Coordinates of C-alpha atoms in Angstrom, one line a residue:
M1 CA 0.0 0.0 0.0
L2 CA 2.9 2.3 0.4
G3 CA 3.3 3.9 -2.9
G4 CA 6.0 3.7 -5.1
A5 CA 5.8 1.2 -7.8
G6 CA 7.5 2.3 -11.0
M7 CA 8.1 0.5 -14.3
L8 CA 8.2 -3.2 -13.7
L9 CA 11.6 -3.3 -15.5
A10 CA 12.5 0.3 -15.1
A11 CA 14.6 1.8 -17.8
S12 CA 15.0 5.0 -15.7
P13 CA 14.1 6.1 -12.2
A14 CA 10.4 6.5 -11.4
Q15 CA 8.9 9.9 -11.1
A16 CA 6.1 11.1 -8.8
A17 CA 4.0 14.2 -9.0
D18 CA 0.9 15.6 -7.2
V19 CA -2.1 16.9 -9.1
S20 CA -5.3 18.4 -7.5
Y21 CA -8.7 18.8 -9.0
A22 CA -12.3 19.7 -8.1
T23 CA -14.4 16.6 -7.7
E24 CA -18.1 15.8 -7.4
C25 CA -19.0 12.5 -5.6
I26 CA -22.3 10.8 -5.8
P27 CA -23.2 8.8 -2.7
P28 CA -25.0 5.4 -3.1
P29 CA -28.7 5.9 -4.0
I30 CA -29.7 4.0 -0.9
S31 CA -28.2 6.7 1.3
G32 CA -30.5 9.4 0.2
L33 CA -27.6 11.9 0.5
P34 CA -27.0 14.7 -2.0
P35 CA -23.9 15.0 -4.2
V36 CA -20.8 16.4 -2.5
E37 CA -18.1 18.6 -4.0
G38 CA -14.6 18.6 -2.8
T39 CA -10.9 18.4 -3.8
T40 CA -9.0 15.3 -4.8
K41 CA -5.2 15.2 -4.6
V42 CA -3.4 12.4 -6.4
Q43 CA 0.2 11.4 -6.6
L44 CA 1.1 9.3 -9.7
T45 CA 4.3 7.3 -9.8
A46 CA 5.5 6.1 -13.2
P47 CA 8.9 5.6 -14.9
A48 CA 10.3 8.8 -16.6
E49 CA 11.6 6.8 -19.6
A50 CA 10.8 3.4 -21.2
K51 CA 11.1 1.6 -24.5
V52 CA 8.6 0.6 -27.0
G53 CA 7.4 -2.9 -26.1
D54 CA 7.8 -2.3 -22.3
T55 CA 5.0 -2.9 -19.9
V56 CA 5.1 -0.4 -17.1
E57 CA 3.3 -0.1 -13.8
V58 CA 1.7 3.0 -12.6
V59 CA 0.7 3.7 -9.0
W60 CA -2.1 6.1 -8.0
K61 CA -1.7 7.3 -4.4
T62 CA -4.7 9.3 -3.0
V63 CA -3.0 12.0 -1.0
E64 CA -6.3 13.6 -0.1
A65 CA -9.8 12.3 -0.7
A66 CA -12.6 14.7 -1.6
S67 CA -14.5 13.8 1.6
R68 CA -14.2 12.8 5.2
N69 CA -15.9 9.8 6.9
P70 CA -19.1 11.4 8.2
D71 CA -20.2 11.4 11.8
M72 CA -22.3 8.3 11.3
L73 CA -20.3 5.2 11.9
D74 CA -16.8 3.9 12.2
L75 CA -15.4 2.0 9.2
G76 CA -13.8 -1.3 10.0
K77 CA -10.3 -2.4 9.0
D78 CA -10.0 -3.6 5.4
T79 CA -13.5 -2.6 4.3
V80 CA -12.6 0.0 1.7
K81 CA -11.6 -0.7 -1.9
P82 CA -10.9 2.0 -4.6
T83 CA -10.9 1.7 -8.4
G84 CA -10.3 4.4 -10.9
T85 CA -9.3 5.4 -14.4
L86 CA -6.2 7.2 -15.8
K87 CA -6.4 9.0 -19.2
V88 CA -3.5 8.4 -21.6
G89 CA -2.6 11.4 -23.7
G90 CA 0.2 13.0 -25.7
D91 CA 1.5 10.8 -28.4
A92 CA -0.9 8.0 -27.5
T93 CA -4.5 7.7 -26.4
G94 CA -6.4 5.3 -24.2
T95 CA -7.1 4.6 -20.6
V96 CA -5.6 2.6 -17.8
Q97 CA -7.9 0.9 -15.3
M98 CA -6.6 1.2 -11.7
E99 CA -7.4 -1.0 -8.8
G100 CA -6.5 -1.1 -5.2
P101 CA -6.7 -3.8 -2.5
R102 CA -9.4 -3.8 0.1
Q103 CA -7.0 -2.7 2.7
N104 CA -7.3 0.2 5.1
P105 CA -6.8 1.0 8.8
P106 CA -9.9 1.5 11.0
I107 CA -11.4 4.9 10.0
P108 CA -13.3 6.6 12.8
K109 CA -16.3 8.8 12.3
N110 CA -15.7 12.4 11.3
S111 CA -12.1 11.7 10.2
A112 CA -10.1 11.8 7.0
M113 CA -10.7 9.0 4.5
V114 CA -7.7 6.7 4.0
L115 CA -7.6 4.9 0.7
P116 CA -5.1 2.2 -0.4
D117 CA -2.9 2.8 -3.4
M118 CA -4.2 1.7 -6.8
K119 CA -2.1 0.1 -9.5
G120 CA -2.4 -0.5 -13.2
T121 CA -0.2 -1.6 -16.1
L122 CA 0.4 0.0 -19.5
K123 CA 2.0 -1.5 -22.5
L124 CA 4.0 0.9 -24.7
E125 CA 3.6 0.4 -28.4
K126 CA 5.1 3.5 -30.1
A127 CA 7.7 6.1 -29.4
G128 CA 7.0 9.6 -28.2
E129 CA 5.9 11.3 -25.0
I130 CA 2.7 10.1 -23.3
T131 CA 0.9 11.7 -20.4
L132 CA -1.1 10.1 -17.6
T133 CA -4.0 12.1 -16.0
P134 CA -6.2 11.0 -13.1
D135 CA -9.9 10.8 -14.0
A136 CA -13.0 9.3 -12.3
Y137 CA -12.7 6.9 -9.4
N138 CA -15.0 4.8 -7.2
I139 CA -14.9 4.0 -3.5
N140 CA -16.5 0.7 -2.5
V141 CA -17.4 -0.1 1.1
S142 CA -18.1 -3.8 1.8
K143 CA -19.8 -3.5 5.2
P144 CA -22.5 -3.5 6.5
I145 CA -23.4 -3.9 2.8
S146 CA -21.6 -3.3 -0.5
T147 CA -22.1 0.3 -1.6
D148 CA -20.3 2.5 -4.1
T149 CA -19.5 6.3 -4.1
K150 CA -18.7 7.5 -7.6
C151 CA -16.4 10.5 -8.0
T152 CA -15.8 12.5 -11.2
P153 CA -13.7 15.6 -12.0
K154 CA -15.5 18.9 -12.3
E155 CA -12.7 20.7 -14.1
A156 CA -10.0 20.0 -16.6
V157 CA -7.3 17.9 -14.8
Q158 CA -3.6 18.4 -15.4
P159 CA -1.4 15.4 -16.2
G160 CA 0.2 13.8 -13.2
A161 CA 3.0 11.9 -15.0
T162 CA 4.8 11.9 -18.3
I163 CA 6.7 8.9 -19.8
K164 CA 9.3 9.4 -22.6
V165 CA 9.1 6.3 -24.8
T166 CA 12.0 5.5 -27.1
E167 CA 12.6 3.0 -29.9
G168 CA 14.4 -0.3 -29.2
G169 CA 14.2 -3.0 -26.7
G170 CA 11.2 -5.0 -27.7
S171 CA 11.3 -7.0 -24.5
T172 CA 8.1 -6.8 -22.6
T173 CA 8.0 -6.8 -18.8
T174 CA 5.2 -8.4 -17.0
G175 CA 3.2 -7.4 -14.0
G176 CA -0.2 -7.1 -12.7
T177 CA -2.4 -5.1 -10.5
T178 CA -2.4 -5.4 -6.8
S179 CA -5.1 -7.7 -5.8
G180 CA -7.4 -7.6 -2.9
S181 CA -10.9 -8.7 -2.2
T182 CA -12.6 -7.5 -5.3
S183 CA -16.3 -6.8 -5.9
G184 CA -16.0 -6.8 -9.7
S185 CA -13.7 -7.6 -12.6
T186 CA -10.0 -7.4 -12.1
S187 CA -8.3 -4.7 -14.1
G188 CA -6.1 -5.8 -17.0
S189 CA -3.2 -4.2 -18.8
T190 CA -3.8 -1.3 -21.2
T191 CA -2.0 -0.7 -24.4
A192 CA -0.9 2.9 -25.1
G193 CA -1.3 3.7 -28.7
G194 CA -5.0 3.9 -29.2
T195 CA -6.6 0.8 -27.8
T196 CA -7.5 -0.5 -24.4
S197 CA -7.1 -4.2 -24.0
G198 CA -9.2 -6.3 -21.7
S199 CA -9.5 -3.9 -18.9
T200 CA -12.6 -3.4 -16.9
T201 CA -13.3 -1.3 -13.9
A202 CA -13.3 -3.4 -10.7
G203 CA -15.5 -2.6 -7.8
G204 CA -18.6 -3.7 -6.0
T205 CA -22.0 -3.0 -7.3
T206 CA -24.2 -0.5 -5.7
A207 CA -26.6 -2.0 -3.3
G208 CA -30.2 -1.4 -4.0
G209 CA -31.5 -4.8 -5.0
T210 CA -33.4 -5.9 -8.0
T211 CA -36.9 -4.7 -9.0
A212 CA -39.5 -7.4 -8.9
G213 CA -41.8 -7.7 -11.9
G214 CA -45.5 -7.9 -12.1
T215 CA -48.0 -6.1 -14.2
T216 CA -50.8 -3.9 -12.9
A217 CA -54.1 -5.7 -13.1
G218 CA -57.6 -4.8 -12.3
G219 CA -58.1 -7.8 -10.0
T220 CA -61.5 -8.9 -8.6
T221 CA -62.5 -9.4 -5.0
A222 CA -63.9 -12.3 -3.2
G223 CA -67.5 -13.2 -3.8
G224 CA -67.9 -14.2 -7.4
S225 CA -68.4 -12.4 -10.7
D226 CA -66.1 -9.7 -12.1
S227 CA -67.7 -6.3 -12.0
G228 CA -65.6 -3.3 -12.9
G229 CA -62.6 -4.8 -11.2
S230 CA -64.3 -5.9 -8.0
T231 CA -67.1 -8.2 -6.8
S232 CA -68.7 -8.2 -3.4
G233 CA -68.6 -11.0 -0.9
S234 CA -71.4 -10.8 1.7
G235 CA -70.2 -9.5 5.0
G236 CA -73.5 -8.8 6.5
G237 CA -76.0 -11.0 8.3
S238 CA -75.6 -14.1 6.1
G239 CA -73.6 -15.9 8.8
Q240 CA -70.5 -16.1 6.6
T241 CA -67.3 -15.4 8.5
D242 CA -64.4 -16.1 6.0
F243 CA -64.0 -13.7 3.1
P244 CA -61.2 -14.6 0.7
G245 CA -59.9 -11.8 -1.5
K246 CA -58.7 -11.8 -5.1
E247 CA -55.0 -11.7 -6.0
V248 CA -54.3 -8.3 -7.7
S249 CA -51.1 -7.0 -9.3
V250 CA -49.7 -3.8 -7.9
R251 CA -46.8 -1.6 -8.8
F252 CA -45.1 0.5 -6.2
A253 CA -42.9 3.6 -6.5
C254 CA -40.5 3.8 -3.5
E255 CA -38.9 6.9 -2.0
S256 CA -35.1 7.2 -1.9
P257 CA -33.2 5.2 -0.9
G258 CA -35.5 2.6 -2.2
P259 CA -35.8 1.3 -5.8
P260 CA -37.9 3.5 -8.1
D261 CA -40.3 0.8 -9.1
I262 CA -41.3 -2.7 -7.9
G263 CA -44.2 -5.0 -8.5
S264 CA -45.9 -7.7 -6.5
K265 CA -49.1 -9.7 -6.3
V266 CA -51.2 -8.9 -3.2
T267 CA -54.2 -10.6 -1.7
I268 CA -56.4 -9.3 1.2
N269 CA -58.4 -11.8 3.2
A270 CA -60.8 -11.1 6.0
K271 CA -62.4 -13.1 8.9
K272 CA -65.4 -11.6 10.6
S273 CA -65.5 -11.5 14.4
G274 CA -68.4 -9.6 15.8
G275 CA -68.7 -6.3 13.9
S276 CA -65.0 -6.2 13.0
Y277 CA -62.8 -8.1 10.6
A278 CA -59.4 -9.7 11.1
L279 CA -57.4 -8.9 8.0
T280 CA -54.5 -11.0 6.5
V281 CA -52.5 -9.5 3.6
K282 CA -50.3 -11.7 1.5
T283 CA -47.7 -10.6 -1.0
A284 CA -45.9 -12.7 -3.7
K285 CA -43.1 -15.0 -2.9
G286 CA -39.6 -13.7 -3.7
V287 CA -40.7 -10.1 -4.1
M288 CA -37.1 -9.2 -4.7
D289 CA -33.5 -10.4 -4.1
S290 CA -31.9 -9.3 -0.9
P291 CA -29.5 -6.5 -1.5
A292 CA -27.3 -7.5 1.4
D293 CA -26.7 -10.0 4.2
L294 CA -29.3 -9.1 6.9
P295 CA -29.5 -10.8 10.3
A296 CA -32.7 -12.3 11.7
G297 CA -35.1 -9.7 13.0
A298 CA -33.7 -6.9 10.8
L299 CA -36.6 -6.5 8.3
K300 CA -40.3 -5.9 9.1
P301 CA -43.1 -5.1 6.6
S302 CA -46.3 -3.2 7.0
M303 CA -49.1 -1.9 4.7
D304 CA -51.8 0.7 4.8
V305 CA -54.8 -1.1 3.3
A306 CA -56.9 1.5 1.5
L307 CA -60.7 1.6 2.2
G308 CA -63.2 2.7 -0.4
G309 CA -66.9 2.5 -1.3
A310 CA -69.0 3.2 1.8
D311 CA -66.0 3.5 4.1
K312 CA -63.0 5.8 4.0
G313 CA -59.5 5.9 5.4
S314 CA -57.0 3.1 5.7
V315 CA -56.2 0.1 8.0
K316 CA -52.6 -0.6 9.0
V317 CA -51.5 -4.2 8.9
T318 CA -48.1 -5.4 10.0
G319 CA -46.0 -8.5 9.7
P320 CA -43.3 -10.1 11.9
A321 CA -39.6 -9.5 11.2
N322 CA -37.7 -12.1 9.2
A323 CA -37.1 -15.2 11.3
E324 CA -34.0 -16.3 9.4
P325 CA -31.0 -14.4 8.2
L326 CA -31.2 -13.0 4.6
K327 CA -28.4 -13.7 2.2
L328 CA -27.2 -11.2 -0.5
G329 CA -28.8 -12.0 -3.8
K330 CA -31.3 -14.5 -2.5
P331 CA -35.1 -14.1 -3.0
V332 CA -36.9 -12.6 -0.1
D333 CA -40.4 -13.4 1.0
L334 CA -42.4 -10.9 3.1
A335 CA -44.3 -12.4 6.0
D336 CA -48.1 -12.2 6.0
M337 CA -49.3 -8.9 7.5
T338 CA -52.3 -8.8 9.9
G339 CA -54.5 -6.2 11.5
T340 CA -58.1 -5.4 12.5
Y341 CA -60.6 -3.5 10.5
K342 CA -63.5 -1.9 12.4
P343 CA -66.0 -0.5 9.8
G344 CA -66.9 3.1 10.2
A345 CA -69.8 3.1 7.7
S346 CA -72.6 0.8 6.6
G347 CA -72.8 -0.5 3.0
K348 CA -70.4 -2.0 0.5
S349 CA -66.9 -1.2 1.5
T350 CA -63.8 -2.1 -0.6
L351 CA -60.3 -3.0 0.5
S352 CA -57.3 -2.4 -1.8
P353 CA -53.5 -2.6 -1.4
G354 CA -52.0 0.7 -0.3
T355 CA -48.6 2.1 0.8
L356 CA -46.2 -0.7 1.7
T357 CA -43.4 0.1 4.2
I358 CA -40.3 -1.8 5.0
D359 CA -38.6 -1.1 8.3
V360 CA -35.0 -2.1 8.7
T361 CA -33.1 -2.0 11.9
L362 CA -29.3 -2.3 12.0
G363 CA -26.7 -1.1 14.3
G364 CA -29.2 0.6 16.5
Q365 CA -30.6 2.6 13.6
K366 CA -34.2 2.1 12.3
I367 CA -35.0 3.1 8.8
S368 CA -38.4 3.1 7.2
I369 CA -38.8 2.9 3.5
P370 CA -42.2 3.7 2.1
C371 CA -43.4 2.6 -1.4
K372 CA -46.6 4.2 -2.7
V373 CA -49.0 2.5 -5.2
K374 CA -48.4 3.8 -8.7
G375 CA -51.7 4.8 -10.2
S376 CA -54.6 3.1 -8.6
A377 CA -54.7 -0.4 -7.1
A378 CA -57.4 -2.9 -8.0
V379 CA -59.9 -3.9 -5.3
S380 CA -59.0 -7.2 -3.7
L381 CA -62.0 -7.5 -1.4
E382 CA -65.5 -6.0 -1.0
L383 CA -67.5 -6.4 2.2
D384 CA -71.0 -5.6 3.3
T385 CA -70.2 -3.6 6.4
A386 CA -72.2 -2.3 9.4
A387 CA -70.8 0.8 11.0
Q388 CA -69.2 0.3 14.4
E389 CA -68.7 2.9 17.1
G390 CA -65.2 4.4 16.7
G391 CA -64.9 2.7 13.3
A392 CA -62.6 3.6 10.5
S393 CA -64.6 5.9 8.3
G394 CA -62.4 8.9 7.5
S395 CA -59.6 7.5 9.6
A396 CA -57.4 4.4 10.2
T397 CA -58.1 1.5 12.5
S398 CA -55.3 -0.1 14.5
G399 CA -53.9 -3.6 14.1
S400 CA -50.8 -5.4 15.3
A401 CA -48.8 -8.2 13.7
G402 CA -49.9 -11.6 14.7
S403 CA -53.0 -10.4 16.4
T404 CA -56.6 -9.7 15.3
A405 CA -57.4 -7.5 18.3
G406 CA -57.0 -3.8 18.0
G407 CA -58.4 -0.5 19.2
T408 CA -59.3 2.6 17.3
A409 CA -57.0 5.5 16.9
S410 CA -58.0 8.9 18.0
G411 CA -60.0 10.4 15.3
G412 CA -61.0 7.0 14.0
L413 CA -58.2 6.6 11.4
A414 CA -56.9 3.2 11.0
A415 CA -53.8 2.9 13.1
T416 CA -51.3 0.1 12.9
G417 CA -48.8 -1.6 15.0
A418 CA -45.9 -0.2 12.9
E419 CA -44.4 3.0 14.3
D420 CA -43.6 4.5 10.9
N421 CA -45.9 4.6 7.9
G422 CA -44.6 4.1 4.5
T423 CA -44.8 2.0 1.4
L424 CA -43.5 -1.3 0.5
R425 CA -40.1 0.0 -0.3
A426 CA -38.5 -2.6 -2.3
L427 CA -36.9 -5.2 -0.2
G428 CA -33.7 -4.1 -1.8
L429 CA -34.4 -0.8 -0.1
V430 CA -34.4 -2.6 3.0
A431 CA -30.9 -3.7 3.1
G432 CA -29.8 -0.7 1.2
T433 CA -31.7 1.5 3.5
A434 CA -30.3 0.0 6.6
I435 CA -27.1 0.4 4.9
L436 CA -27.0 4.1 4.7
L437 CA -24.2 3.1 6.8
G438 CA -21.8 1.8 4.2
G439 CA -22.8 4.3 1.5
A440 CA -23.2 7.3 3.6
V441 CA -19.8 6.7 4.8
F442 CA -18.4 8.4 1.8
T443 CA -20.8 11.2 1.4
F444 CA -19.3 14.4 2.5
T445 CA -20.3 16.9 5.0
P446 CA -22.8 18.2 5.8
W447 CA -24.3 14.8 6.5
R448 CA -28.0 14.2 6.5
R449 CA -29.1 12.1 9.4
L450 CA -31.1 9.0 8.9
R451 CA -34.7 9.8 9.0
G452 CA -35.8 7.2 11.5
T453 CA -34.0 6.6 14.7
R454 CA -34.8 4.3 17.5

């Protein structure tokens, strides 16, 4: 990590020079933090002279990063990995892909970022003078989840090194990039002279998860025939107690740091008890792939079931937290969500999927990610209701995960067991959200605090 690599078979002493440039860094989408502008100072080490046919090694030492580790969490040892690009100019054109190992000392909150040196190789194919100029770079943090902060120059950057290439030699030296724990492809050598061969930028992918599919459908509700997207099931004095809903397709738009769009199948079932209804809301299996490794008990879903027809307002239903740890990239199932609906009006009342919220708790921080229904959701269930004192009309009734009993919230609005309201933020949000940690780490002051704290 201590800088100094020069030409692998140096024909002349290596040179080192510092270059500073204004930089804009974009924190991970899951962090919800705005772009930050700062100054990057880089020292490039490369041979002053070499011969055509030589393969030389270049070292990028980040003397000063464009940000500090915010006052959010300490970064552990060997969790930071940089990758970047050098522009080749002068009598040759191309790029050199740079990569550093995942190697760093512990970085406390509110302290300077410490990045390991990056290395790359360049094969020289024609005589002349070539220049090497620092360009964009990426900072990957592996814990608590893999996140990337992408930094690009905001002004013309001066070359940081010049190599005089002379005819002769023909021998080619070999070498490679310093390897560490990589999150992407390993960088390869680059040929100066117009083409870049086999080099790809290494680095982890930005957490955020994948967007589950599912098309919007005008589903029908329990009871029988299809009528304008919903059909009624008798909830009155017929003696029936179980009212199964129809599976409907819903698309959700999630707030940052969640995914912009996710889809899921949703079914709302009801069981009558006295004048109230115990609701159970089911979502599709494998709504999305987990964006990170999450421990048991870290993720908890809830939903605001929208009331229509005779009744108004919403009913909150909540589900238990994940019982088993979630693995990065593996499909995630949301637990069934339950709550109690106490009607506030008499007549035909409809129940449709509403805002879905994912609460993630990690490291003592609780983050709520809401996802709102895009457009209008189809009705899943229609009931013949009889108004109850303190019922939901115009408000939300309360419910708690795993229980059908619930009181009414002041004002009659459906309240739910979940502390925060929100929408089904893509599961990916979940991990990502909880992981403001890793990504926020590289956003620069001022730092925006997580919205929900315990």
